[in-house]
PDB file of C-alpha atoms in Angstrom:
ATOM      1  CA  UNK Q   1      17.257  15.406  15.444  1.00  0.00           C
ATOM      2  CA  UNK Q   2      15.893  14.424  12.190  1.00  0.00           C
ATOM      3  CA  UNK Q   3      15.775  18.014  10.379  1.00  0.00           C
ATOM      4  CA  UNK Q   4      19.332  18.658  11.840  1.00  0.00           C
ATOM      5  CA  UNK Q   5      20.350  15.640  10.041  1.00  0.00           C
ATOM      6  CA  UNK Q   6      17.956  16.968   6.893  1.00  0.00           C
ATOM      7  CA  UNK Q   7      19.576  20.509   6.645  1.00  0.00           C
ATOM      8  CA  UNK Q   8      23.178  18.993   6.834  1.00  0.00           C
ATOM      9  CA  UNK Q   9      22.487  16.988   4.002  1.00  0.00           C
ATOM     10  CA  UNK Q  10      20.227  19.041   1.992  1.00  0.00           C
ATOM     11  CA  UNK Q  11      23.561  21.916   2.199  1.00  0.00           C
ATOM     12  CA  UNK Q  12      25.999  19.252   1.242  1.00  0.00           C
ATOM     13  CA  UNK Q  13      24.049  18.279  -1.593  1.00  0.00           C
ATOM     14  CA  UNK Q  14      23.754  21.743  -2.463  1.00  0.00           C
ATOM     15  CA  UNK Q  15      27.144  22.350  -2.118  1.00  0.00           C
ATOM     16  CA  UNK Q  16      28.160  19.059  -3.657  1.00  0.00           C
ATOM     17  CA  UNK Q  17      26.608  20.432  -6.716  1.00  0.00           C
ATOM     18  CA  UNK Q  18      27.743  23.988  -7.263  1.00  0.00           C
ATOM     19  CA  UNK Q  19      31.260  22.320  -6.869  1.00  0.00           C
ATOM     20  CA  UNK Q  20      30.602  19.765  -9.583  1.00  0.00           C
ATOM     21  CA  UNK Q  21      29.390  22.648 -12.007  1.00  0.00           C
ATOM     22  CA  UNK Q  22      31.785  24.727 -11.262  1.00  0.00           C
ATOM     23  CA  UNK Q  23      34.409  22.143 -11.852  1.00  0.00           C
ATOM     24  CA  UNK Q  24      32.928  21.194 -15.235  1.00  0.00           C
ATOM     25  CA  UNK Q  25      32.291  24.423 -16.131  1.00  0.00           C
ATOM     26  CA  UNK Q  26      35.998  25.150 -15.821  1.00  0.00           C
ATOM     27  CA  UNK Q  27      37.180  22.140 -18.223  1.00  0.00           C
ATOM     28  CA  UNK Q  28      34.861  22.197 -20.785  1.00  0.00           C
ATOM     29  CA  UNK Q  29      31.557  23.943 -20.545  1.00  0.00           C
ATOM     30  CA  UNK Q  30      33.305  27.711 -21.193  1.00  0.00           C
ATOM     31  CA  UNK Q  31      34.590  26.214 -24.616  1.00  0.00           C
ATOM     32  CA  UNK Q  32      30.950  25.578 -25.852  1.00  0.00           C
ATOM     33  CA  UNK Q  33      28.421  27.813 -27.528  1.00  0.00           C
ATOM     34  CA  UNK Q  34      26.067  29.468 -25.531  1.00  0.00           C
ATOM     35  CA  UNK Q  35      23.131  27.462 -26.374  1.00  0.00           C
ATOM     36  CA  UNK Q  36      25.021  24.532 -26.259  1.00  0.00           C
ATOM     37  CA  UNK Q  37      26.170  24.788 -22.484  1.00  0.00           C
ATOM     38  CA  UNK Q  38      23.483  26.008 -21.309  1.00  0.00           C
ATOM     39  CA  UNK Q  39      21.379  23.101 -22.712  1.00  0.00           C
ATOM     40  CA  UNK Q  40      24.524  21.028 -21.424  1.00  0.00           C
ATOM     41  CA  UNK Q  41      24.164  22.913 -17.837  1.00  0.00           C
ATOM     42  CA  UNK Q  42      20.329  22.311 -17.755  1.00  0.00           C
ATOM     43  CA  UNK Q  43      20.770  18.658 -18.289  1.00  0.00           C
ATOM     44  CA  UNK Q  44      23.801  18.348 -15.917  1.00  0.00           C
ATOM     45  CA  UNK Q  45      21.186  20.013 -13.565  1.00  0.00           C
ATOM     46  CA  UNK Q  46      18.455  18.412 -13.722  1.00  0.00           C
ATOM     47  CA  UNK Q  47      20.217  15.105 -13.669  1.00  0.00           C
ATOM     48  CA  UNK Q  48      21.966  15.519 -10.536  1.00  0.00           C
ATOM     49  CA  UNK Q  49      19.025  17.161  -8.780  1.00  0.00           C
ATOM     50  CA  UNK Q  50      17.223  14.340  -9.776  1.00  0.00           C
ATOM     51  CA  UNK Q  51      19.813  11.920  -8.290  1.00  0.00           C
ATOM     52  CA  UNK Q  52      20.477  14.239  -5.323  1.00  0.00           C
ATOM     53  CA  UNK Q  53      16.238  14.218  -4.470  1.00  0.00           C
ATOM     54  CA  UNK Q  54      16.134  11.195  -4.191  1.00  0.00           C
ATOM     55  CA  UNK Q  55      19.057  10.306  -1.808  1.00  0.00           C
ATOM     56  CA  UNK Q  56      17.485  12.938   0.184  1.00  0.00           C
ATOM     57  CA  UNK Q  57      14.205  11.070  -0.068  1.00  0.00           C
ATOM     58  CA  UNK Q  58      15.408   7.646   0.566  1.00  0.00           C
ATOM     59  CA  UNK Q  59      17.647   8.500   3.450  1.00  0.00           C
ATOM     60  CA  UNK Q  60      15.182  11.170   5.045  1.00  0.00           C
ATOM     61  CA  UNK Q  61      13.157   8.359   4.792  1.00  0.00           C
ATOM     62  CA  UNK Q  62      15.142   5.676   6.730  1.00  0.00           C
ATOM     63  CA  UNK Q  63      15.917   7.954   9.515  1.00  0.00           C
ATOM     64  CA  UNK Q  64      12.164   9.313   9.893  1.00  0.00           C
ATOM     65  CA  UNK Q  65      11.601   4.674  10.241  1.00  0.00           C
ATOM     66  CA  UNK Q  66      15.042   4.589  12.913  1.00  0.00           C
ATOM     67  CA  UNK Q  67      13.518   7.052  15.133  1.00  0.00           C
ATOM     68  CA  UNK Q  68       9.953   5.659  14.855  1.00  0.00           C
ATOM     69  CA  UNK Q  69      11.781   2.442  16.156  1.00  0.00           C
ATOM     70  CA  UNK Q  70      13.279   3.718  18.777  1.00  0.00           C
ATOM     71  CA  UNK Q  71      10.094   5.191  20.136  1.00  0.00           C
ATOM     72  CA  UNK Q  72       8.493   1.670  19.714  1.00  0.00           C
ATOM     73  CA  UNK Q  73      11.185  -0.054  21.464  1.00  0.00           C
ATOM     74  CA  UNK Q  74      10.767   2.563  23.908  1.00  0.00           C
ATOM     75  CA  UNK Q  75       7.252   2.010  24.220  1.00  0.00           C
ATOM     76  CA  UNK Q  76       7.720  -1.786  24.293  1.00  0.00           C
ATOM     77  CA  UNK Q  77      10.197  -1.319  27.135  1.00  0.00           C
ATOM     78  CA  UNK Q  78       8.191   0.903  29.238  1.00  0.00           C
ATOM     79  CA  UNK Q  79       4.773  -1.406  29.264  1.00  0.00           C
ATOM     80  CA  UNK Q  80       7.380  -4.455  29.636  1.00  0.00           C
ATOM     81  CA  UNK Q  81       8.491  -2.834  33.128  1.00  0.00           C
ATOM     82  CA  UNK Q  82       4.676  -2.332  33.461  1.00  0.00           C
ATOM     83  CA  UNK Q  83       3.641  -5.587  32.564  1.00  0.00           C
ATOM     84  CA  UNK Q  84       6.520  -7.020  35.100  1.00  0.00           C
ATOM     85  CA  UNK Q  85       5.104  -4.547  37.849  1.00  0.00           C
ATOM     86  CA  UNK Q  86       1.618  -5.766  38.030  1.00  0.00           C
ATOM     87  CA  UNK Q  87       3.007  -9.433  37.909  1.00  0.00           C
ATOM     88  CA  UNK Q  88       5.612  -8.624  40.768  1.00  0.00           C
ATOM     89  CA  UNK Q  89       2.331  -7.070  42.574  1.00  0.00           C
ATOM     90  CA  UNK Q  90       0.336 -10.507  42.231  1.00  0.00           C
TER      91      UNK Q  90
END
């Protein structure tokens, strides 16, 4: 469930970005000197890549911990019932 959740955010991001560049591209980038927007589209860039890795990072991150808690409570559950088993048994 977790890379599902990964690849639908990784494309949005992705998308997210094209769209962004694109739109600033349109307004005010194609009035620039060449040097100049590309230098402008490198920093644009790296800036939101940088932003976009790590909301990847930080919210891969959080739902890599939710599942792991799940499967603990899970865990917990199960040797709960167990637990309650061998005391119903005494």
């Amino acid at each position: 469930m977790i890379w599902l959740f990964n690849t639908i955010l990784l494309l949005y991001l992705a998308v997210s970005n094209i769209a962004i560049i694109l739109r600033i591209y349109k307004s005010f980038l194609q009035y620039m000197s060449p040097a100049k927007g590309y230098l402008t589209i490198a920093l644009l860039l790296s800036s939101l890549g940088g932003i976009d890795y790590y909301v990847y990072e930080v919210t891969s991150e959080k739902f890599v911990v939710v599942e792991e808690t799940k499967k603990v409570y899970q865990q917990i559950e199960e040797r709960g019932l167990e637990l309650q088993e061998i005391a119903n048994q005494k």
